[in-house]
Coordinates of C-alpha atoms in Angstrom, one line a residue:
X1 CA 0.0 0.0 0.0
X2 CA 1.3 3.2 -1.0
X3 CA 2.0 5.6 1.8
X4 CA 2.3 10.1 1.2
X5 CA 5.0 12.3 2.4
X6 CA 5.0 16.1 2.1
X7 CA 8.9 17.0 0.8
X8 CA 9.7 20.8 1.0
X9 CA 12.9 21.3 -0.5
X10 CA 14.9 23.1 -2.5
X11 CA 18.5 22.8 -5.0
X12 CA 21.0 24.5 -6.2
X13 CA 23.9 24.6 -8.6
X14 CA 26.8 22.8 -7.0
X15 CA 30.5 23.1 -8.9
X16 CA 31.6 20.7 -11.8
X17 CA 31.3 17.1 -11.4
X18 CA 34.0 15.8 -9.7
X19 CA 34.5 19.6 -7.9
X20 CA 35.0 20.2 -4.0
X21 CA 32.3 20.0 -2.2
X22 CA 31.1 23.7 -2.1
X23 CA 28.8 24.0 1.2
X24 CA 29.8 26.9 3.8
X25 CA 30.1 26.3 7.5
X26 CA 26.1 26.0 8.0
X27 CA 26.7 26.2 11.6
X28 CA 26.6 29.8 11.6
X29 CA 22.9 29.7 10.2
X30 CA 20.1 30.3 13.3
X31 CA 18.7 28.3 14.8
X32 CA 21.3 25.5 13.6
X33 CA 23.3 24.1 16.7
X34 CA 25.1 21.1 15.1
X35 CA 25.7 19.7 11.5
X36 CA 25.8 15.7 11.5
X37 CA 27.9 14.1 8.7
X38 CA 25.9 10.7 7.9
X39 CA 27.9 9.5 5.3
X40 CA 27.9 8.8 1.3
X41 CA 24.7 7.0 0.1
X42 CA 24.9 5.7 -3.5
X43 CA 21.5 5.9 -5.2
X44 CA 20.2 4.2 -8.3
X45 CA 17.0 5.1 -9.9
X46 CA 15.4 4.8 -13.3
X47 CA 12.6 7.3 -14.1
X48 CA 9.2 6.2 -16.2
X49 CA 7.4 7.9 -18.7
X50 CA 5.4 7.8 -22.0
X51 CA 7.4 7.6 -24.5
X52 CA 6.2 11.7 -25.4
X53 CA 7.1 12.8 -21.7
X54 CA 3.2 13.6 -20.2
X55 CA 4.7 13.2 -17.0
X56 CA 7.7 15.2 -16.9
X57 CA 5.5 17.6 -19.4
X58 CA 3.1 17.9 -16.1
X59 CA 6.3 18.0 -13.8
X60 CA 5.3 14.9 -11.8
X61 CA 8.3 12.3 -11.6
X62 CA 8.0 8.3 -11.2
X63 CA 11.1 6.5 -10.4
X64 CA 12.2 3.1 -9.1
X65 CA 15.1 4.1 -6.7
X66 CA 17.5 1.3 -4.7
X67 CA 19.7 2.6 -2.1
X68 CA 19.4 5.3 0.7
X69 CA 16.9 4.3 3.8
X70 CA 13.8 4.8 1.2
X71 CA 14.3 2.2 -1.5
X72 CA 11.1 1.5 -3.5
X73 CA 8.9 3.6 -6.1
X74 CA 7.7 7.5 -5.4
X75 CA 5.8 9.2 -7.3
X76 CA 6.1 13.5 -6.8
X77 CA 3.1 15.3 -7.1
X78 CA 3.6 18.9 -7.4
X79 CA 1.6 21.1 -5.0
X80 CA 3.5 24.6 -6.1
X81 CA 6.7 25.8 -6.0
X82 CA 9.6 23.7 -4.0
X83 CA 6.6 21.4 -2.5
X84 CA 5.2 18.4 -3.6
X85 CA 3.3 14.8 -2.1
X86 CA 6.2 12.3 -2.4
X87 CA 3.7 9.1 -2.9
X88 CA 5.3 5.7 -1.8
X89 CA 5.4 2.2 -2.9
X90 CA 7.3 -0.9 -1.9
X91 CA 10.2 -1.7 -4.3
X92 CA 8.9 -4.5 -6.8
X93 CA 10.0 -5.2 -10.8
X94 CA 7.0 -3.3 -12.4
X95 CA 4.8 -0.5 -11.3
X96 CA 2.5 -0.8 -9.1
X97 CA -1.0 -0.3 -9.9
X98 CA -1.7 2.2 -7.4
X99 CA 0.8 4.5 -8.6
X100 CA 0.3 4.1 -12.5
X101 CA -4.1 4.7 -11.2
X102 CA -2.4 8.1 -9.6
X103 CA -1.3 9.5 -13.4
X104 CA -3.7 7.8 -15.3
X105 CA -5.2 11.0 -15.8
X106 CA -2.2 11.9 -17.6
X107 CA -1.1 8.8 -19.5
X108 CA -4.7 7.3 -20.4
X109 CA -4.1 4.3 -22.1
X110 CA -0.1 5.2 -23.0
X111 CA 2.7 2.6 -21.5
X112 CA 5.3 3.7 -19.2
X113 CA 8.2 2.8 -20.1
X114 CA 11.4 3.7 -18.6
X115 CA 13.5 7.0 -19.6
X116 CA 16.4 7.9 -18.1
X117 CA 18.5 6.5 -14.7
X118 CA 20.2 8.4 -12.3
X119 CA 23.2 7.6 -10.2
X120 CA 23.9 9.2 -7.9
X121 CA 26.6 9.5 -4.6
X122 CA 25.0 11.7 -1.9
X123 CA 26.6 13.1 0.4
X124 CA 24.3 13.8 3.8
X125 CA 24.7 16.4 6.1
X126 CA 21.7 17.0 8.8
X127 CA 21.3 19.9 10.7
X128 CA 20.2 20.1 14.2
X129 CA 18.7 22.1 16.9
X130 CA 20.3 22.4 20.2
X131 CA 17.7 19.3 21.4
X132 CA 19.3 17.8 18.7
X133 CA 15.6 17.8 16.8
X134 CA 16.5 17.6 13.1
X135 CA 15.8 21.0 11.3
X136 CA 16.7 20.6 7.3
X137 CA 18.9 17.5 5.4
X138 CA 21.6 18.6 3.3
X139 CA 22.9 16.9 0.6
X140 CA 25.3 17.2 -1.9
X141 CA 24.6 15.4 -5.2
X142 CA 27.0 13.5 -7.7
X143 CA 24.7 12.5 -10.4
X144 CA 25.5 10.7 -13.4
X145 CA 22.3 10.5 -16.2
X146 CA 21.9 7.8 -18.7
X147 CA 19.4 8.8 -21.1
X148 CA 16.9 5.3 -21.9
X149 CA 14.2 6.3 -24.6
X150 CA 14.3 8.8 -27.1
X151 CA 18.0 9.0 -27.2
X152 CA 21.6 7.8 -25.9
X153 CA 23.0 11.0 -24.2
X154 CA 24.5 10.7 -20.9
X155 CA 25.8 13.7 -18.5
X156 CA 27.3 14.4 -15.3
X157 CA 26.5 17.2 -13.0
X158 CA 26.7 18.0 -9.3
X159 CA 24.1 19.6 -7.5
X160 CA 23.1 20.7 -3.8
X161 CA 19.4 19.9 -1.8
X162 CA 17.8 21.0 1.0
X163 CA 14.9 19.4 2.2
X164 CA 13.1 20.8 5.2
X165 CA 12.7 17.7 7.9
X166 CA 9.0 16.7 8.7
X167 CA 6.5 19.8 10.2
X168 CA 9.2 22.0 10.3
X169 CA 8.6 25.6 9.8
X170 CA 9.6 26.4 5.7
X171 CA 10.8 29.8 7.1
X172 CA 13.6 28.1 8.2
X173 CA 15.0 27.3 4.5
X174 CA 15.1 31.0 4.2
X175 CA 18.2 31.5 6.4
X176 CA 19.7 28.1 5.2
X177 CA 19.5 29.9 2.0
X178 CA 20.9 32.9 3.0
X179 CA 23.9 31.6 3.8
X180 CA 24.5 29.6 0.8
X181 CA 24.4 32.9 -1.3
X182 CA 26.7 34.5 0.8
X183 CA 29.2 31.6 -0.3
X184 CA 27.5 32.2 -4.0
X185 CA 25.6 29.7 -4.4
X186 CA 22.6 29.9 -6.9
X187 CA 19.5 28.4 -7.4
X188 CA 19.1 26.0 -9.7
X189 CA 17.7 26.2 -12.8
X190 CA 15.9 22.9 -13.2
X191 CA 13.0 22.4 -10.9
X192 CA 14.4 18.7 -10.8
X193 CA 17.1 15.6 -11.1
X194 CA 15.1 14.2 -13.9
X195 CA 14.0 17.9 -16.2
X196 CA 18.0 18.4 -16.1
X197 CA 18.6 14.7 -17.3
X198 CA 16.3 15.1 -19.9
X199 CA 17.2 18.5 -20.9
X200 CA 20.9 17.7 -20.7
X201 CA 20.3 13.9 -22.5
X202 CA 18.1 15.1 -25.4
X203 CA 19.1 14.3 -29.0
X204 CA 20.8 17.9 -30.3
X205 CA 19.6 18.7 -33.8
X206 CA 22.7 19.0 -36.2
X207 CA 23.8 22.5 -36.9
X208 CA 22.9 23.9 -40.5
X209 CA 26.1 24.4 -42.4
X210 CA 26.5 27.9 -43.6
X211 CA 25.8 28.9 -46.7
X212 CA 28.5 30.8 -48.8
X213 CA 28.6 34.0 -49.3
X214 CA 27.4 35.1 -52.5
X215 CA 29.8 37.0 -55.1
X216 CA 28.7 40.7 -55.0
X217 CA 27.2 42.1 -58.2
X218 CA 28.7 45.0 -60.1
X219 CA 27.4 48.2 -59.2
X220 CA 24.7 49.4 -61.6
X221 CA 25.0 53.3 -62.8
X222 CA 22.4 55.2 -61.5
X223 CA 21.0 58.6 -62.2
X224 CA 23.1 61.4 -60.2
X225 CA 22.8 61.7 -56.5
X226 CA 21.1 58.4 -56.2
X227 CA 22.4 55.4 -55.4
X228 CA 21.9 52.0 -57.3
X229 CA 20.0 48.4 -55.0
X230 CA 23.7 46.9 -55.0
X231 CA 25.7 50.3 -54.2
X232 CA 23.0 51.6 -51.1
X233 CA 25.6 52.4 -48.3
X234 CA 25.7 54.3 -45.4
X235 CA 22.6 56.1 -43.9
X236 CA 20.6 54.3 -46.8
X237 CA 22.1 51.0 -45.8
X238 CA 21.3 51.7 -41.7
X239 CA 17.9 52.6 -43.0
X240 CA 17.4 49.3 -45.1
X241 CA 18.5 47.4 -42.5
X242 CA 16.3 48.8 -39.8
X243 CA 13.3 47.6 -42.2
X244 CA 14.7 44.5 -42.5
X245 CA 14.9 43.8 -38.7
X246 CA 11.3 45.8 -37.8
X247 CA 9.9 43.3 -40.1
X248 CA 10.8 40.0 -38.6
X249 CA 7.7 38.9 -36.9
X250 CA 7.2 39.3 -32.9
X251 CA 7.1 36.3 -30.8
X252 CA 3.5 34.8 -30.1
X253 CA 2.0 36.4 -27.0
X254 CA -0.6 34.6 -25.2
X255 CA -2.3 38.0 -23.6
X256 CA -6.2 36.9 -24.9
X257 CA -7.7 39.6 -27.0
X258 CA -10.7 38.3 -29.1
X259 CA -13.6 36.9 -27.1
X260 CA -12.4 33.3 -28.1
X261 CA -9.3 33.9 -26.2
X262 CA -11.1 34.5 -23.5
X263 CA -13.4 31.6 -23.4
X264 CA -10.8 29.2 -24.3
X265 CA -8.5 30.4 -21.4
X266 CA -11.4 29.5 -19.2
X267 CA -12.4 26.5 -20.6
X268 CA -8.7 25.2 -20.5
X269 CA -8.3 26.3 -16.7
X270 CA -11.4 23.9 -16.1
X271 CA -9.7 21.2 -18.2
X272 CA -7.0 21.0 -16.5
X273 CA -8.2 21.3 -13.1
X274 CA -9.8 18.0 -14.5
X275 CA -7.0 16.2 -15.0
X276 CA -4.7 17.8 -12.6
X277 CA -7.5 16.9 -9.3
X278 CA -7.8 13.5 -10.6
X279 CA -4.9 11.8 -8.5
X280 CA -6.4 14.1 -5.2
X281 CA -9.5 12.6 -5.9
X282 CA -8.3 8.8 -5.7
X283 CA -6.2 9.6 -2.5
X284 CA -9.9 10.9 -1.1
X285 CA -7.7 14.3 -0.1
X286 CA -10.7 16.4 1.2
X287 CA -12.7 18.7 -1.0
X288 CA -11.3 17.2 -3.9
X289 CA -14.6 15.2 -4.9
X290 CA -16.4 18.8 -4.8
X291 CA -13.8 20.7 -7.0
X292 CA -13.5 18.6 -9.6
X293 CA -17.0 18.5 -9.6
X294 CA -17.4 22.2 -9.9
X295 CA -14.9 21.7 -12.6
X296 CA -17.0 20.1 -14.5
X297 CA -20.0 22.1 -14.4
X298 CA -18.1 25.4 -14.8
X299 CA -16.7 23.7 -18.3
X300 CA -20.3 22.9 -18.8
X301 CA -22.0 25.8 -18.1
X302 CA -19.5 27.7 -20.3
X303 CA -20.4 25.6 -23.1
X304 CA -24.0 26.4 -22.7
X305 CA -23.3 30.3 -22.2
X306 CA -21.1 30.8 -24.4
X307 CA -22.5 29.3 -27.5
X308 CA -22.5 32.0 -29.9
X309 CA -18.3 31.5 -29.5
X310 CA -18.4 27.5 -29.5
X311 CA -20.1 25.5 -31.8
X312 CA -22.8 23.7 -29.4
X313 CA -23.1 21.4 -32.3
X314 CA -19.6 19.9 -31.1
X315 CA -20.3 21.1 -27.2
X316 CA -23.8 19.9 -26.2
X317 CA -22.6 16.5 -26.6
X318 CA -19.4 16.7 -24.3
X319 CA -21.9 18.7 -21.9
X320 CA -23.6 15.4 -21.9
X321 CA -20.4 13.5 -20.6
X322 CA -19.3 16.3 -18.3
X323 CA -22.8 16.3 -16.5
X324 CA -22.6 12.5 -16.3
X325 CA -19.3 12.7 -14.5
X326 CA -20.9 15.5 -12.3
X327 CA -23.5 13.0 -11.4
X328 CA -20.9 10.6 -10.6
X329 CA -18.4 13.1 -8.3
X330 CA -22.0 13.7 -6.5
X331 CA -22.6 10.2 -4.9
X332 CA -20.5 11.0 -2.1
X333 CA -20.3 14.5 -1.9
X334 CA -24.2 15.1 -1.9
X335 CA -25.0 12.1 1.1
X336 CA -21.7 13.6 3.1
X337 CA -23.3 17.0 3.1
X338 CA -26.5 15.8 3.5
X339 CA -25.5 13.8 6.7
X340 CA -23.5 17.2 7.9
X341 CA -27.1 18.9 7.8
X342 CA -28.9 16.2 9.9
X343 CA -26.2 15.8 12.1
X344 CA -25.6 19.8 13.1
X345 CA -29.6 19.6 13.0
X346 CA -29.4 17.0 15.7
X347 CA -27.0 18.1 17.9
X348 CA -28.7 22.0 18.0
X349 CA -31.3 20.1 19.2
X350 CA -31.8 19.9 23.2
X351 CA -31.5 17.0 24.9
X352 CA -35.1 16.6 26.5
X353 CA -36.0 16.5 22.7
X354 CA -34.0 13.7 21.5
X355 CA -36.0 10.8 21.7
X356 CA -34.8 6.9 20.6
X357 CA -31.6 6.1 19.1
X358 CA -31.8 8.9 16.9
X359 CA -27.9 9.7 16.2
X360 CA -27.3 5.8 15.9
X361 CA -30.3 5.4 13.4
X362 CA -28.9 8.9 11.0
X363 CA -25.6 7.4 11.2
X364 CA -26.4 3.8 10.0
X365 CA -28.8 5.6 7.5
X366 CA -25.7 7.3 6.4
X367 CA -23.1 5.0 6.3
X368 CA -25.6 2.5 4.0
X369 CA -26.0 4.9 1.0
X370 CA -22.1 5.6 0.9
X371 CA -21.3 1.9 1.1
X372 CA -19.2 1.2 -2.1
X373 CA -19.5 4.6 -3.4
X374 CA -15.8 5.1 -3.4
X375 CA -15.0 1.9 -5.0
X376 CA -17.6 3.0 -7.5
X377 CA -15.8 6.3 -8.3
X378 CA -12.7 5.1 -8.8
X379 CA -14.3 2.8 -11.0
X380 CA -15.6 5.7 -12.8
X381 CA -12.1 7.4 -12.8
X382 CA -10.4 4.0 -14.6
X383 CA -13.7 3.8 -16.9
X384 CA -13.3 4.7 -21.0
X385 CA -16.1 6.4 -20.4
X386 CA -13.9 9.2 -18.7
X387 CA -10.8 8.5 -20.1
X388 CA -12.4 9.3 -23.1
X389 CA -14.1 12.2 -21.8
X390 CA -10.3 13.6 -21.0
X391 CA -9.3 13.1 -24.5
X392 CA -12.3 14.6 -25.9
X393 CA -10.9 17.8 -24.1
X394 CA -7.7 18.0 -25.2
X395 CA -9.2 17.0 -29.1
X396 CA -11.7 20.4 -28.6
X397 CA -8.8 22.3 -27.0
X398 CA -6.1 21.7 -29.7
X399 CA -9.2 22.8 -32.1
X400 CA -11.7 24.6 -31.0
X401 CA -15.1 24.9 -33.2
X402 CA -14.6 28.5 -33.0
X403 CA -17.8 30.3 -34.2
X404 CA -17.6 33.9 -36.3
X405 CA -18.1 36.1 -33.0
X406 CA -15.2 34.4 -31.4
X407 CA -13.6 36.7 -33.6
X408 CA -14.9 39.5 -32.3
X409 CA -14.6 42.4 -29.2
X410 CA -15.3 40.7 -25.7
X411 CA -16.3 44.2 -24.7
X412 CA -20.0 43.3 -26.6
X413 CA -19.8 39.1 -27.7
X414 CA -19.3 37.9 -23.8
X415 CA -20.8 40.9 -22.1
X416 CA -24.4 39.9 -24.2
X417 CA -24.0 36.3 -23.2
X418 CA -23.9 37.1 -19.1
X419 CA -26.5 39.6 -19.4
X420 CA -28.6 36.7 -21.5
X421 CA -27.8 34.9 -18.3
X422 CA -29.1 37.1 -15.8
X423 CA -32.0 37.8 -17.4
X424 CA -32.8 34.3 -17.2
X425 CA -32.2 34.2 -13.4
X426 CA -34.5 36.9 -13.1
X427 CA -37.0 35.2 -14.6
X428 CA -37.1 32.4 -12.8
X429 CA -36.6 34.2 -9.7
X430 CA -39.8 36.1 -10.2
X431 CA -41.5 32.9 -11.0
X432 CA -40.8 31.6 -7.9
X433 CA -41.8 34.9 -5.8
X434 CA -45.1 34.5 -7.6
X435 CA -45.5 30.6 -6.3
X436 CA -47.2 30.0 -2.9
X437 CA -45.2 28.0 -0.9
X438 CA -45.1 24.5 -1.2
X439 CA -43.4 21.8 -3.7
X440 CA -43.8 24.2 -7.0
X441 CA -42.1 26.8 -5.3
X442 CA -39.2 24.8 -4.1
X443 CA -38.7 23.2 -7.4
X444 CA -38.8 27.1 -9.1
X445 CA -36.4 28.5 -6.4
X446 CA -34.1 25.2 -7.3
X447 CA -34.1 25.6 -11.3
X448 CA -33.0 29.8 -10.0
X449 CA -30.5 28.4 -8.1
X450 CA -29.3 26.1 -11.2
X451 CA -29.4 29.0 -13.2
X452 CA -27.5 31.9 -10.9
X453 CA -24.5 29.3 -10.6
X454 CA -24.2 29.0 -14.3
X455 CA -24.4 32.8 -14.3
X456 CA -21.9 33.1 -12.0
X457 CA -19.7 30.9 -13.6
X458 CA -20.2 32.9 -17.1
X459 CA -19.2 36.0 -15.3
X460 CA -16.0 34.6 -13.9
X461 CA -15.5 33.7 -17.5
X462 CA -16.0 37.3 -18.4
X463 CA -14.3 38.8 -15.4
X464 CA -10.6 38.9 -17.3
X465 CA -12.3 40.9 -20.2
X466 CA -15.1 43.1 -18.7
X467 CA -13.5 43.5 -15.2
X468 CA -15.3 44.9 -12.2
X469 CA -18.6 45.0 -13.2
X470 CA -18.2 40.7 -14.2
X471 CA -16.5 40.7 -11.1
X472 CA -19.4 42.3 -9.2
X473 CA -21.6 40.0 -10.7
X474 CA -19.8 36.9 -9.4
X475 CA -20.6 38.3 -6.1
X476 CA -23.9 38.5 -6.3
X477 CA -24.8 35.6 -7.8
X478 CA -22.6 33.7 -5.1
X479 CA -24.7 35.3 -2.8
X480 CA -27.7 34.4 -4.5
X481 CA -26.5 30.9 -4.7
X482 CA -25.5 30.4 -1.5
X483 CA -29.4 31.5 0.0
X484 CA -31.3 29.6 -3.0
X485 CA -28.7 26.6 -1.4
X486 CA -29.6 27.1 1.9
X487 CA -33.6 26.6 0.6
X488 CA -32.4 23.4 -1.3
X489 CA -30.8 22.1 1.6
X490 CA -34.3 21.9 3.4
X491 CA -35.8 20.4 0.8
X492 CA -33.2 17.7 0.6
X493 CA -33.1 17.1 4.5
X494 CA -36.6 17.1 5.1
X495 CA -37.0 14.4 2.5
X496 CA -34.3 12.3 4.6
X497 CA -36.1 13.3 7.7
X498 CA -39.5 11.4 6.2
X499 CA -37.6 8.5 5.6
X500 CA -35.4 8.2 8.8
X501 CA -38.9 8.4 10.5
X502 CA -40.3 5.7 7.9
X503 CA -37.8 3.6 9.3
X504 CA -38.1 4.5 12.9
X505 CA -42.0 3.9 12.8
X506 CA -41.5 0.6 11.2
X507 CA -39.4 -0.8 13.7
X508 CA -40.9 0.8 16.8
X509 CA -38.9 3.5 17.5
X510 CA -40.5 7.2 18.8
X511 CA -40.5 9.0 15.4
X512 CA -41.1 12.6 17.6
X513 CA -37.5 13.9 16.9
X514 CA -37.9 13.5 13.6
X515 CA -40.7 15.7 13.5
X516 CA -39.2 18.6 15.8
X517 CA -36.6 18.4 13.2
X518 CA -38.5 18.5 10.4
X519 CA -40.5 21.6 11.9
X520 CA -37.2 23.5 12.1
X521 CA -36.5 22.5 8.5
X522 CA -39.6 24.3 7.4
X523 CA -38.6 27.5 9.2
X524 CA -35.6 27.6 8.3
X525 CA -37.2 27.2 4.2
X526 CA -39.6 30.1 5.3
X527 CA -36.8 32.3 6.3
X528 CA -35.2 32.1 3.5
X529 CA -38.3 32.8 1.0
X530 CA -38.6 35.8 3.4
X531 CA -35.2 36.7 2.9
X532 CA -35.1 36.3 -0.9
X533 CA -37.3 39.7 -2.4
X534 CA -34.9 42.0 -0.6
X535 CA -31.9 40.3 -1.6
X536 CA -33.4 39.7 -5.3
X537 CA -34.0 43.3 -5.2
X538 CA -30.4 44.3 -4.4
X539 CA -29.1 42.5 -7.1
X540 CA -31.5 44.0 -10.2
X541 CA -30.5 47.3 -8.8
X542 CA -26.8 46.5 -9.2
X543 CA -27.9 44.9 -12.6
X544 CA -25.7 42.6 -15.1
X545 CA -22.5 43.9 -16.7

């Protein structure tokens, strides 16, 4: 079973391979009492990959390592700069299943196959407090890289890491840092062992051999006081090369201008939250479930918003997986909340009103609608059906279907599609003002609630573009969200409530808690439909963008 470590660290440039060993006296750093030589450790370890790099492309490493006192597999996760989730495995021949499900997200149905191996001599250093608590590990690298697919280079380099021991404080690498520049010592430039072996190993293209000089033609007599093409010299000849130069043609830039830039660069951010959530959502890290669910409908809803930009002829259809994978995230998420909400319900109850083995009854309730959800997600997660869905993404992403107004100025294309939005919140809104209370109302102030999250999510789209007006709208609808929730969240608990006291009743258990509960569930619905024309109203008079 594969275990997770959080590794803080950071390198730098050590000297030549085969140089001195360049660290200072680290003695003099604070909080540092004592530096404890532990010795040489000789590490071998051979990274994996697809045979076009997705990994290394995503910076996560895989590597079978032997040597030092953590021989097996580990697969790095990056989390952001100079920290990532060091995932373990024992050490076996292939890999193991649990670590390949981790970047199956990136790989789909590619093999991994190995790419380059590492050797390395490490020499440890640790430093201590004056407990003699361990503070940092400092090591100082001789690697030697074998390049194993996609080429036969090899190099040789020697580098220098610190890695900050377990819960210590990362303010502490500051001052180890510190002193290393004193002694001038850099950063390096490789964020790690294996994008150095890869950039140093790679296959060099052969330099283009240069082409003669051509003889220069005999000037041309020209009329008097101008120069002939071949004769042009001095100021003429600045000039002409000044033209030549302006007109070489600028580098791309990625700054979005059209409203298809805009969309797309949304669109891809929810891609790749997709993908990038995916190994979170295996390892069951919390909230992960939820946002790649919100992932997917903010993709969605941008497809359905923004259809005057993309094609919904090619859309719709993906909108069709990316709400079935929604559906799927939700097993879990929606019982856990749900069983949050009956659970703080119960326990804001007082005691005298607590009647049979209510909490015990919730909880077993509970626990047999999320058996074998998880297995089932994973499932999901290892399925073509979602594998496929990932690839369908990229497909739409490396073409879009790009519609004439994507063309156009976001300023009018994107700001008509969020105010299309609204308009369709307030509608629905008002509808549900107009309902008595009761079942038609609740389903009307549901479909509003539906509607002001996709019309949030369309102004986040628009935010980059339009700016604080989108930005406002965001708010607003959040707001509006979060008290249309609120009313859902009755709905939904009351309708467990009727069933918990089903159950109750049938086996001949005192339903009356049940129906305090319930009670308070209704109130706390009225409140909010008391709530909502005020805030409603606060929000038309702000307005859309």
């Amino acid at each position: 079973m594969a275990d997770t470590k959080r590794e803080i660290e950071r390198k730098y440039e050590g000297p030549p391979a085969g140089g001195d060993a360049p660290l200072p006296d680290l003695t003099d750093v604070p909080g540092v009492s004592g530096v404890i030589d532990k010795g040489v450790a000789e590490l071998d370890a051979t990274y994996y990959d697809t045979a076009d790099q997705r990994l290394a492309t995503a910076s996560l490493t895989l590597r079978r390592r032997t040597g030092g006192d953590d021989a097996g597999w580990h697969l790095k996760l990056p989390v952001s700069e100079g920290v990532r989730d060091e995932i373990r495995a024992p050490l076996s021949d292939t890999v193991p299943e649990d670590l390949t499900a981790l970047v199956r997200s990136r790989i789909r149905e590619a093999e991994l196959v190995p790419v380059v191996r590492l050797v390395s001599a490490r020499d440890i250093r640790h430093l201590v407090d004056a407990s003699g608590t361990l503070l940092a590990e400092v090591s100082v690298d001789r690697v030697r890289a074998e390049r194993l697919s996609g080429g036969a280079g090899s190099a040789e380099w020697t580098e220098i890491e610190v890695e900050l021991a377990d819960d210590g404080d990362p303010a502490f690498l500051d001052k180890v840092e510190k002193k290393l520049r004193k002694a001038g010592i850099k950063r390096s430039a490789s964020a790690s062992k294996l994008a150095k072996a890869l950039d140093d190993t790679a296959p060099r293209k052969p330099e283009k051999p240069e082409k003669p000089e051509k003889p220069e033609k005999p000037e041309k007599a020209g009329k008097p006081g101008k120069a002939g093409k071949a004769g042009t010299t001095g100021k003429a000849a600045d000039a002409s090369k000044a033209t030549t130069t302006a007109a070489k043609p600028e580098p791309p830039d990625s700054t979005p201008r059209t409203a298809g830039d805009h969309i797309l660069t949304y669109v891809r951010a929810q891609r790749d939250a997709i993908v990038e959530l995916d190994p979170a959502v295996r390892r069951d890290v919390p909230d992960s479930v939820h946002r790649m669910r919100v992932a997917t409908r903010r993709l969605r809803s941008t497809f359905r918003s923004y259809g005057k930009i993309l094609d919904r002829a090619v859309t719709d259809p993906i909108g069709v997986e990316l709400k079935w994978l929604a559906a799927e995230l939700g097993v879990d998420r929606d019982q856990e909340v749900l069983t949050e909400h009956l659970t703080t319900a119960l326990d804001d109850l007082p005691s005298e009103l607590v009647k049979g083995p209510v909490q015990a009854r919730v909880s077993t309730w509970s626990g047999a609608r999320r058996s074998g959800s998880r297995q089932h997600l994973i499932a999901v997660l290892d399925g073509k059906r979602y594998l496929d869905l990932l690839t369908t993404l990229d497909t739409l992403e490396a073409g879009p279907p790009l519609l004439e107004a994507a063309s156009k100025k976001p300023e009018k294309v994107i700001a008509k599609a969020v105010r299309k939005d609204f308009q369709k919140v307030a509608d629905l809104v008002g509808e549900a003002l107009e309902l008595p209370p009761g079942s038609e109302r609740d389903l009307a102030m549901h479909d509003a609630r539906k509607k002001a999250k996709r019309t949030r999510y369309a102004a986040e789209a628009a935010t980059p573009a339009l700016g604080e007006p989108a930005a406002d709208l965001v708010k607003s609808m959040k707001s509006l969200q979060t008290l249309l929730g609120d009313h859902q969240d009755s709905v939904m608990v009351r309708g467990a409530l009727r069933e918990l006291a089903a159950e109750a009743h049938e086996v001949g258990e005192n339903a009356f808690t049940y129906g305090v509960l319930y009670g308070r569930q209704e109130q706390r619905a009225a409140a909010v439909e008391a709530e909502l024309p005020g805030e409603w109203e606060a929000i038309e008079d702000k307005g859309a963008v």
